Structure formats: structure tokens, C-alpha cells
Amino acid sequence: MTYKILITDDLSPQSLIKLEEMDDVTFDVVRGLTPEALAKQIPEYDALIVYSTVTVTEAVFAAANKLKVVGRAGVGIDNIDIKAASMRGVIVMNTPGANTIATTEHTMALMLAMCRHLPQAHTSMKTGEWNRKVFVGRQLYRKTIGIVGMGRIGTRVARRCQAFGMEVIAYDPYLSDDVAHKLKIKPVDLNDLLSQADFISLHAAHTEQTANLINRENIAKMKDGVRIVNAARGGLIDTDALVEALKSGKIAGAALDVFIEEPLAKDSPLLELDNVILTPHLAASTIEAQRDVGTQVVDQVLDALRGKDFRNALNMPIGDVDVLKTLQPYLSVAEKVGSLHAQLADAAINRIEIEIKGREVRDHIKPITVAILKGLLSPVLVETINYINAPLLARKRGIAVSETQGLPTIEYPNIISCRVAWDGGEQTMAVTLFNEDEPRLVQMDKYRLDVRPDGVMLVIGGIDIPGFIGHVGTLLGKHNINIAAFRNGRDKPLGNTLSFLRVDADVPDSVMDALRSLDSVVWVKKVILD
Ligand code: MLT
């Protein structure tokens, strides 16, 4: 099989050489694509590699019939419509780590250049001036820096600031006290950071929660004369509010590498201000970072296309292929229980509760839940359901999914129990593996079972009277339908029964009706499992 990859920017020469050496890959580099042009090109490609300059919209994904992977050479994924990718079952991955040092060093460069007016002094000298008085700077030593976002880059900026003798305070809702202690930084809430910092450096992703984080209200809480560095994303700052504060002197200086719109508009008020220094989204642009980002994205995309590994996938429940392999039989039986539920429910399912017990499965609730959803949605939706789009599609259909405890199911060393509900009814099933990889349905509602969920199956709710199995067997035999397996559960002798019959051929509607007319049969349904 040959994979076709579209690359929309200049990848490093090393990564292109790597691609050229592959027998199972062809690739095209097409620069400067608009989303419309990309949508036209994309149908023939299996994978797409982009930097931040190309926007991968919903329309691009809608046109992408063959696309399996989008590799983002870099970290920020705000140029990719992840939701649309997930809906189409396309994996999106980025390359965290590869440009961390470059961005960290650029942040320090911006901070120092801002404090010592390096760009202004340089420009002045180029015009023949020798002006020592105008460019008197400020030191970093003994100043407090407030870092917003203590991920890879924020953490490294903190260390370098400590080396300059700065006190580091940080706001990050996910930062544990333990890690903060190890890093020798003080975790604070956002208001404290704003009111205590002499410098503020932004290292957060641009999300709905962080958009316009530096706005008028938050600027008012800052120290007078604060200085701001942004090498993360332009959308973190309300530009109008920043310009106002830079003009009034509330903010003494800003060093910006990123902007809401890139390239920055030629009439941007930021270009008019002397207390701002600007670079054109250069933080990750070092030879080393570009080399590493390029080779990393190529390796990741190739591994994903070949099904070897999905590391750094942002919209997959499981990225480690070894865990995936070990868990595969459980994922498979989880899919089956989802499918059984969908096919046996009396109406559209609107609630799912999942309980997972046992050493082999308990740490994997997320992928197992996704597998159940995949199985549950596949019989009812015409779209292709996979591990990427299943949670989104379930949410779209208003299905509430939750983890629960204490479902009334039997004990097995490793067991996946699942109760689903619809308007007016509910049903509970439990599945496990026998002999490590043989899927078994071991319970449905009050009935204990031992059913291999596979192929065409008849599920019969009946009455436990003498001759029941014989009546069903005779009727199917009369229609030349061979029974491969017959498993029966009952609540008590001569009470109610639940039977699962695996049959070797499809069962026509006329035979289903004939089964329903048997005295001992209360209801019968046909399910088909892969
Ligand atoms: C990143 O998100 O990796 C950097 O901002 C560099 C880039 O966008 O190209």
C-alpha cells in the first residue's frame, strides 16, 4: 500500500529526505494554500502535514475522503478544526516538545530585549546616533515574574528566570503543589499573579477559557509599570486594551511574537508604539527546532498511517500502541456489548452507565467507554463510527454517558458492566473474557449467561416450560436454519427464560413471526454482531 501525503509548508530537508527514502510513501509540497484550495487538493491524500500558516477547516475535512491523519508540525492546533476532524474519524497529532527550547529561549530574548531596548538602540545606531541616555534599561534581577501556564515552555522559562535571580510565581489550574515545590515556584491564583508580577509571560494555549485573558479588567488589577511577554498565542490578549494601557503607561512595555491576525496588519496600532517590541511569530524558528519538528511529525504520521503507533494524537482515547494491543480483546468485547445494547433496546438509548472492575481493565475506562459507544452507535448510524468520532456523535445524539458503581452484575476477575436506558425502559449487561481473549456475555439483567457474542443471534424471552428448547429447535430446523449454539438463562425453574441462539444463516421475517407465535415465546429479536 502506498500512502500519499500533502505537505503545506517548508518541512526541514532532513524530514523530506526521510520521506523520499520510504518505499510506501509519495508526497507533494504545496505552499500557500487557502482553505478553499486545500479542500480541492485534499481528496487524494491519506495524510496532511501543516504548520500554523494553513487553516484546516470543516470544509477541508468534508472533502477529505481518504484522509486518516493530520500532523501539525508544532504545538498550537488552533488552525485545525479538531471537532470536524473527529467527526470524520481523522486523527490529529501535534509535536509537543520539539520546539520547546526554541520558544523558551525566544521568550527570554524578548524579555531582555524589551528591558534593555535592544531593537530601538540598534535602529538608532543604524541611523548614525550614539544615544546612551535614552536607552537606560531595567534589570530582571530581583523582579517577580508571573508565568501563566506551566507546561513544557512555562516550566523552562521559570528555570531560566530563576537563573537571572527573579522570583517566580505561576498561575496554572493543573499545577500540583508538589510540582510547584520541586520547581521552587509559588503557585498563585490569577488575581494574585496580576497584582504581584513585575513581568507577566504567557504560555497558555488559546482556548475558549483563555481567549482575551489579558483584557481591560485584568490589566486594571496589574501593578503600574508591568511588562508583558507573549510568545504563546495572540488571542490571549485583547489588543485594544493592551494598546490603551501601553499608551497610558499602566503597562510599561510589551514584547510580542504572536498576534490575533497573522501577518500583523500594516496599520496595527502596535506598530506605532515605542514601548512595544515585535517579532513575526519567530519563537519556534530555529534550525534545531525546525529540524526536530519536521522529523518528529514525519515519524508520527508514518507510524499512524501504518497503524504502528498513535503518539501525540489529540483526539484518540489511547495513543500507546502496546497498551492498545493488550487491551484489544477487551475493546472488542466492549464494542460487542455496545452493539448488543443498541440492537436489543426497545427505543433510542439516552443514558449509559459503565462500571469496570478488575486489574486488567480498571485503568482504561476511557478507551473502553469509547469502544462501547462505537459498538452502540454503529448499528444505528449510517456514518462510519470509529474511536475518534464515537464520543462526539454520542453527545450529538444527546446520550449521557457516566461511570458508575454498584451495578447489579456478577463478579468476575475482570468485568465490564453497562446499563443503558431509554424512555420507559433499561437493560444491564456484563461482559468479560474467557481464556484471555474469548469474549463472553455473562449476564443480561437478572439472567446469568455464558454467550459468545458473535454472528447472527436470536435472543428470545420465554417461559420455562417443558419442550421450550425443542419447540424452537424444531421450528428453525423446519426452515433449514442450523443452530450453532443455544444458551439459556432462567430466573427460577418454570419461571422466565432468556435464550441466545447463534445460527448459521440469516433468519427471515416469516420465521421470526413463526417463533413469536410459539406458546413458550414472549418476545424474540435478531441481532447481528461482527
Ligand atoms: C507552535 O505552536 O508550535 C509555534 O507557535 C510555532 C508555529 O505555530 O509554527
XYZ file of C-alpha atoms and ligand atoms in Angstrom:
539
model
C 0.000 0.000 0.000
C 1.307 3.471 -0.886
C 0.353 6.443 1.283
C 0.011 9.905 -0.238
C 0.990 12.822 1.973
C 0.328 16.514 1.329
C 2.727 18.966 2.995
C 1.646 22.596 3.031
C 4.819 24.304 4.278
C 8.588 24.034 4.126
C 9.466 20.953 6.155
C 13.105 20.586 7.132
C 15.380 18.980 4.482
C 16.052 16.057 6.876
C 12.350 15.201 7.052
C 11.908 15.374 3.276
C 14.915 13.087 2.802
C 13.332 10.671 5.269
C 10.108 10.658 3.255
C 11.985 10.192 -0.017
C 13.643 7.077 1.388
C 10.309 5.387 2.149
C 9.001 2.822 -0.341
C 5.400 3.102 0.755
C 5.071 6.894 0.606
C 4.690 9.585 -2.020
C 4.376 13.239 -1.079
C 3.727 16.681 -2.516
C 4.745 20.021 -1.061
C 2.232 22.719 -1.975
C 2.730 26.076 -0.252
C 0.368 28.973 0.343
C -2.896 27.033 0.134
C -6.095 28.813 1.162
C -8.677 26.608 2.906
C -10.651 26.520 -0.365
C -7.628 25.421 -2.382
C -6.741 22.855 0.284
C -10.287 21.439 0.150
C -9.838 20.933 -3.610
C -6.487 19.175 -3.225
C -7.212 17.029 -0.183
C -9.428 14.205 -1.585
C -6.474 12.235 -2.979
C -4.349 12.317 0.209
C -4.061 9.899 3.141
C -2.237 12.369 5.378
C -1.712 16.094 5.683
C 1.224 17.840 7.360
C 0.777 21.508 8.250
C 2.421 24.292 10.222
C 0.342 27.119 11.675
C 0.038 29.072 8.433
C -2.622 26.842 6.841
C -6.124 26.613 8.242
C -7.717 23.177 8.114
C -11.432 23.916 8.193
C -14.576 21.804 8.434
C -14.944 22.141 4.644
C -11.472 20.660 4.185
C -12.407 17.652 6.335
C -15.735 17.317 4.499
C -13.812 16.922 1.219
C -11.164 14.611 2.696
C -12.431 11.184 1.628
C -9.183 9.309 2.212
C -7.608 11.403 4.944
C -6.555 9.449 8.016
C -4.071 11.723 9.793
C -3.290 15.406 10.135
C 0.174 16.057 11.564
C 0.751 19.530 12.960
C 4.440 20.368 12.829
C 4.429 22.362 16.046
C 2.284 22.654 19.110
C -0.661 25.049 18.684
C -3.630 23.420 16.999
C -5.892 26.447 16.778
C -5.601 26.335 12.966
C -7.184 22.863 12.827
C -10.884 22.198 13.353
C -10.357 19.228 15.686
C -14.079 18.677 16.137
C -14.598 18.376 12.380
C -11.590 16.036 12.186
C -13.028 13.860 14.941
C -16.442 13.744 13.290
C -14.766 12.430 10.127
C -12.640 9.991 12.098
C -9.369 11.719 11.235
C -6.550 11.570 13.778
C -4.949 14.922 14.624
C -1.497 14.916 16.186
C 0.996 17.608 17.087
C 4.681 17.507 18.025
C 4.954 18.726 21.591
C 8.466 19.128 22.867
C 10.247 19.599 19.571
C 10.232 23.400 19.709
C 10.066 23.887 23.476
C 13.627 25.121 23.902
C 13.410 27.437 20.908
C 10.267 29.070 22.282
C 11.715 29.266 25.783
C 14.872 30.966 24.552
C 12.883 33.386 22.401
C 10.799 34.327 25.438
C 13.976 35.170 27.347
C 15.319 37.064 24.337
C 12.107 39.104 24.125
C 12.180 39.871 27.829
C 15.799 41.034 27.791
C 15.433 42.934 24.530
C 12.364 44.731 25.904
C 14.082 45.683 29.180
C 17.260 46.904 27.511
C 15.591 48.490 24.440
C 17.811 46.454 22.127
C 15.768 46.878 18.916
C 15.368 50.615 19.478
C 19.080 51.084 20.306
C 20.075 49.059 17.278
C 17.848 51.093 14.947
C 19.145 54.324 16.458
C 22.779 53.335 15.879
C 21.997 52.348 12.302
C 20.907 55.941 11.717
C 24.288 57.175 12.981
C 23.207 58.106 16.529
C 25.161 57.359 19.720
C 22.446 57.800 22.319
C 23.287 56.315 25.715
C 20.802 58.285 27.800
C 17.550 57.390 26.037
C 18.036 53.656 26.271
C 18.545 53.225 30.004
C 17.010 49.861 30.813
C 15.610 47.791 33.681
C 17.111 44.675 35.289
C 15.406 41.326 35.692
C 17.302 40.597 38.904
C 15.035 40.563 41.999
C 11.910 41.218 39.967
C 8.844 38.985 40.188
C 7.716 37.197 37.059
C 4.200 35.797 36.825
C 4.019 32.873 34.411
C 0.616 31.964 33.052
C 0.671 28.277 32.043
C 3.285 25.940 33.494
C 3.534 23.412 30.691
C 6.758 22.478 28.938
C 7.642 26.046 27.941
C 6.393 27.825 31.082
C 8.433 25.460 33.251
C 11.613 26.094 31.300
C 11.075 29.853 31.267
C 10.683 29.638 35.067
C 14.077 27.915 35.427
C 15.836 30.489 33.284
C 14.187 33.353 35.156
C 15.385 31.815 38.432
C 18.914 31.797 36.978
C 18.517 35.550 36.482
C 17.625 35.928 40.164
C 13.907 36.501 39.600
C 11.165 35.324 41.914
C 8.733 33.115 40.006
C 5.020 32.965 40.705
C 2.767 30.956 38.434
C -0.888 30.516 37.606
C -1.878 27.140 36.219
C -5.041 25.341 37.353
C -3.362 21.973 36.670
C -0.147 22.639 38.578
C 0.156 20.439 41.667
C 1.694 21.816 44.878
C 4.215 19.009 44.677
C 5.498 20.030 41.251
C 5.463 23.722 42.230
C 7.527 22.859 45.290
C 10.044 20.913 43.219
C 10.345 23.808 40.762
C 10.756 26.252 43.671
C 7.996 28.473 42.362
C 4.957 29.880 44.122
C 1.591 28.788 42.691
C -0.939 31.637 42.883
C -4.391 32.371 41.545
C -4.738 34.644 38.548
C -5.672 37.743 40.566
C -2.601 37.391 42.784
C -0.397 36.875 39.768
C -1.780 40.002 38.124
C -1.339 42.152 41.224
C 2.144 40.898 42.227
C 4.089 40.457 38.993
C 6.588 42.953 37.548
C 6.688 40.827 34.394
C 3.957 38.595 33.014
C 4.816 35.903 30.492
C 2.055 33.954 28.742
C 2.478 30.256 27.992
C -1.094 29.017 27.715
C -2.969 27.549 24.754
C -5.601 29.697 23.078
C -8.917 28.182 24.156
C -12.382 29.493 24.971
C -11.231 29.814 28.599
C -8.032 31.718 27.856
C -9.202 33.977 24.998
C -8.647 37.649 25.946
C -7.216 36.680 29.315
C -5.300 39.961 29.287
C -8.285 42.293 28.965
C -9.169 45.722 30.448
C -10.459 44.226 33.685
C -7.347 42.125 34.272
C -4.984 44.896 33.196
C -6.573 47.118 35.880
C -5.514 44.548 38.502
C -1.850 44.673 37.421
C 0.964 46.668 39.018
C 1.627 50.023 37.390
C 4.579 49.686 35.039
C 4.205 45.932 34.493
C 5.837 44.414 31.401
C 4.245 41.669 29.289
C 5.728 38.989 27.075
C 3.620 36.880 24.727
C 5.179 34.090 22.684
C 2.116 31.836 23.006
C -0.929 32.963 21.020
C -2.178 36.431 20.055
C -5.729 35.651 21.124
C -4.690 35.607 24.784
C -4.527 39.421 24.748
C -7.220 41.962 23.905
C -5.108 44.163 21.613
C -7.210 47.330 22.092
C -6.932 47.054 25.873
C -3.182 46.439 25.607
C -2.635 49.427 23.309
C -4.631 51.665 25.684
C -2.556 50.505 28.682
C 0.731 50.885 26.796
C -0.244 54.448 25.847
C -1.199 55.356 29.429
C 1.949 53.763 30.863
C -0.048 51.335 33.025
C 1.845 48.700 31.062
C 5.433 49.889 30.652
C 6.336 47.520 27.851
C 5.205 44.580 25.771
C 7.237 42.072 23.798
C 5.050 40.217 21.340
C 5.781 37.351 18.979
C 2.191 36.372 18.210
C -0.901 38.259 17.075
C -4.615 37.704 16.690
C -4.235 38.038 12.942
C -1.005 36.988 11.320
C 0.692 38.581 9.466
C 0.067 41.658 11.643
C -1.930 44.301 9.745
C 0.231 47.119 8.389
C -1.980 49.669 10.160
C -1.903 47.902 13.564
C -1.629 50.476 16.398
C 1.036 48.227 17.922
C 3.425 49.369 15.190
C 3.123 52.978 16.359
C 4.187 52.416 19.967
C 7.771 52.893 21.167
C 7.322 50.687 24.219
C 6.480 47.578 22.179
C 8.911 45.202 20.543
C 7.638 42.791 17.934
C 8.818 39.643 16.165
C 6.876 37.850 13.395
C 5.944 34.549 15.170
C 9.587 33.518 15.355
C 9.707 31.765 18.718
C 9.886 28.260 17.275
C 12.011 29.267 14.314
C 15.450 27.859 14.988
C 17.302 25.472 12.720
C 17.288 22.885 15.517
C 13.590 23.199 16.324
C 12.529 23.122 12.670
C 14.651 20.019 12.109
C 13.187 18.276 15.153
C 9.599 19.326 14.473
C 9.881 18.109 10.876
C 11.380 14.709 11.627
C 9.031 14.181 14.579
C 5.899 14.947 12.575
C 7.037 12.716 9.695
C 7.797 9.804 12.056
C 4.466 10.202 13.847
C 2.395 10.459 10.677
C 4.102 7.418 9.117
C 3.604 5.345 12.278
C -0.053 6.346 12.423
C -0.657 5.556 8.737
C 0.954 2.153 9.209
C -1.069 1.565 12.393
C 2.116 1.172 14.436
C 1.684 3.972 16.930
C -0.522 6.996 17.544
C 1.631 9.020 19.938
C 0.647 12.631 20.463
C -2.752 12.003 18.879
C -5.038 14.645 20.340
C -8.380 13.078 19.557
C -7.812 9.387 20.293
C -8.626 7.712 23.606
C -5.405 5.705 23.553
C -2.100 6.578 21.922
C 0.240 3.865 23.185
C 0.101 1.018 20.732
C 1.362 -1.561 23.284
C -1.470 -0.723 25.671
C -3.814 -0.774 22.700
C -2.666 -4.298 21.773
C -3.044 -5.641 25.318
C -6.417 -4.044 25.678
C -7.680 -5.038 22.229
C -9.716 -8.122 23.316
C -11.443 -6.021 25.976
C -12.109 -3.223 23.495
C -13.567 -5.788 21.152
C -15.914 -7.273 23.776
C -16.831 -3.739 24.898
C -17.848 -2.934 21.317
C -19.963 -6.065 21.256
C -21.827 -5.161 24.426
C -22.489 -1.708 22.965
C -23.819 -3.254 19.789
C -25.977 -5.767 21.693
C -27.475 -2.949 23.749
C -28.306 -0.921 20.667
C -29.928 -3.889 18.931
C -31.899 -5.110 21.943
C -33.122 -1.773 23.351
C -36.806 -1.041 22.757
C -36.174 2.620 21.854
C -33.358 5.126 21.322
C -30.862 4.910 24.171
C -30.391 8.186 26.039
C -28.274 7.142 29.044
C -25.317 4.817 29.537
C -23.715 3.895 32.844
C -20.483 1.957 32.790
C -18.712 0.105 35.574
C -15.326 -1.503 35.058
C -13.765 -3.832 37.595
C -10.540 -5.823 37.588
C -6.806 -5.286 37.410
C -6.571 -5.603 33.627
C -9.256 -3.088 32.787
C -9.780 -0.666 35.641
C -7.243 1.921 34.395
C -8.767 2.004 30.938
C -12.254 3.347 31.470
C -11.808 5.974 28.728
C -10.949 3.715 25.776
C -13.404 1.044 26.966
C -16.168 3.645 27.167
C -15.316 4.789 23.646
C -15.404 1.165 22.446
C -18.870 0.684 23.989
C -20.057 3.892 22.290
C -18.620 2.760 18.977
C -20.472 -0.551 19.247
C -23.632 1.187 20.368
C -23.717 3.745 17.568
C -22.576 1.539 14.694
C -25.910 -0.294 14.229
C -27.937 2.937 14.346
C -25.890 5.478 12.408
C -25.051 5.343 8.744
C -21.800 7.232 9.240
C -18.568 5.335 9.824
C -18.105 5.203 13.574
C -14.606 4.920 14.936
C -12.737 5.518 18.173
C -12.282 9.173 17.292
C -15.787 10.281 16.407
C -17.841 7.971 18.691
C -17.860 10.229 21.812
C -18.785 13.293 19.751
C -21.562 11.510 17.892
C -22.958 10.156 21.172
C -23.006 13.678 22.608
C -24.656 14.974 19.443
C -27.428 12.398 19.897
C -27.960 13.514 23.499
C -26.695 10.287 25.061
C -25.488 10.914 28.626
C -22.502 8.741 29.461
C -21.283 8.217 33.015
C -19.072 5.994 35.081
C -20.940 4.317 37.914
C -20.509 1.889 40.783
C -22.624 -0.953 42.145
C -24.404 -2.198 39.009
C -26.242 -5.420 39.882
C -23.922 -7.740 37.981
C -21.989 -10.833 38.955
C -18.328 -10.898 39.947
C -15.538 -11.879 37.543
C -11.827 -11.041 37.881
C -12.184 -8.511 35.034
C -15.662 -7.392 34.079
C -17.240 -4.622 32.029
C -20.810 -3.881 33.092
C -23.053 -1.482 31.285
C -26.593 -0.290 31.968
C -28.438 1.636 29.258
C -31.757 3.435 29.489
C -34.340 4.757 27.056
C -37.698 6.445 27.618
C -39.648 3.800 29.518
C -37.016 1.104 29.965
C -33.487 -0.014 30.741
C -31.267 -3.074 30.440
C -27.993 -4.146 32.008
C -25.329 -6.430 30.538
C -21.946 -7.652 31.704
C -19.138 -8.996 29.540
C -15.748 -10.494 30.229
C -13.067 -12.596 28.543
C -12.647 -16.343 28.995
C -9.139 -17.761 28.443
C -7.739 -14.239 27.977
C -9.285 -13.466 24.601
C -12.660 -15.196 24.206
C -15.461 -12.661 24.561
C -18.396 -13.711 26.737
C -21.683 -12.124 27.657
C -22.098 -13.392 31.216
C -25.191 -11.555 32.301
C -28.195 -9.738 30.940
C -30.483 -8.186 33.541
C -31.270 -10.909 36.083
C -30.097 -13.763 33.855
C -26.662 -15.352 34.213
C -25.356 -16.452 30.845
C -22.359 -17.806 29.005
C -22.798 -16.486 25.475
C -20.149 -15.965 22.799
C -21.466 -12.784 21.166
C -20.820 -13.431 17.511
C -22.550 -13.667 14.129
C -26.325 -13.894 13.694
C -28.091 -14.448 17.005
C -31.676 -14.833 18.111
C -32.487 -13.507 21.546
C -35.659 -14.983 22.976
C -37.543 -14.045 26.105
C -39.601 -17.104 27.000
C -41.377 -19.169 29.600
C -39.564 -22.100 31.151
C -41.950 -24.908 30.214
C -41.033 -28.457 29.193
C -40.318 -28.641 25.472
C -39.373 -24.950 25.015
C -35.942 -25.659 23.548
C -37.430 -28.444 21.414
C -40.182 -26.210 20.015
C -37.720 -23.513 18.984
C -35.253 -26.065 17.566
C -37.916 -27.887 15.587
C -39.278 -24.700 14.075
C -35.844 -23.489 12.973
C -34.979 -26.952 11.679
C -38.180 -26.960 9.599
C -36.875 -23.810 7.887
C -33.435 -25.299 7.416
C -31.788 -22.940 9.905
C -28.969 -24.637 11.752
C -28.332 -23.742 15.405
C -24.630 -23.313 16.206
C -25.086 -22.632 19.921
C -28.005 -22.406 22.340
C -27.509 -20.732 25.723
C -30.280 -20.417 28.206
C -30.645 -18.429 31.419
C -33.663 -18.612 33.697
C -34.744 -16.808 36.833
C -36.220 -19.925 38.501
C -37.498 -23.373 37.467
C -40.671 -22.900 35.383
C -40.174 -19.132 35.569
C -38.891 -16.833 32.800
C -36.068 -17.628 30.440
C -33.667 -15.643 28.307
C -32.079 -17.545 25.431
C -29.332 -16.645 22.986
C -29.141 -18.822 19.868
C -26.289 -18.470 17.414
C -27.484 -19.581 13.992
C -25.584 -20.355 10.791
C -27.805 -18.343 8.456
C -29.938 -15.234 8.482
C -33.462 -15.734 9.814
C -36.220 -14.375 7.523
C -39.070 -12.242 8.967
C -41.577 -15.029 8.338
C -39.584 -17.357 10.640
C -39.272 -14.600 13.253
C -43.095 -14.292 13.186
C -43.474 -18.056 13.472
C -41.182 -18.044 16.531
C -43.268 -15.278 18.114
C -46.396 -17.406 17.712
C -44.955 -20.253 19.848
C -46.708 -20.554 23.239
C -43.459 -20.503 25.180
C -42.028 -17.429 23.398
C -42.830 -13.979 24.831
C -40.563 -11.949 22.538
C -37.787 -12.570 20.048
C -35.225 -10.284 18.457
C -32.461 -10.858 15.958
C -29.041 -9.316 16.469
C -26.080 -9.369 14.135
C -22.582 -8.991 15.527
C -19.315 -8.706 13.597
C 3.777 26.255 17.692
O 2.583 26.314 18.011
O 4.363 25.187 17.559
C 4.547 27.515 17.454
O 3.790 28.640 17.717
C 5.166 27.559 16.083
C 4.162 27.610 14.975
O 2.992 27.856 15.164
O 4.554 27.369 13.841
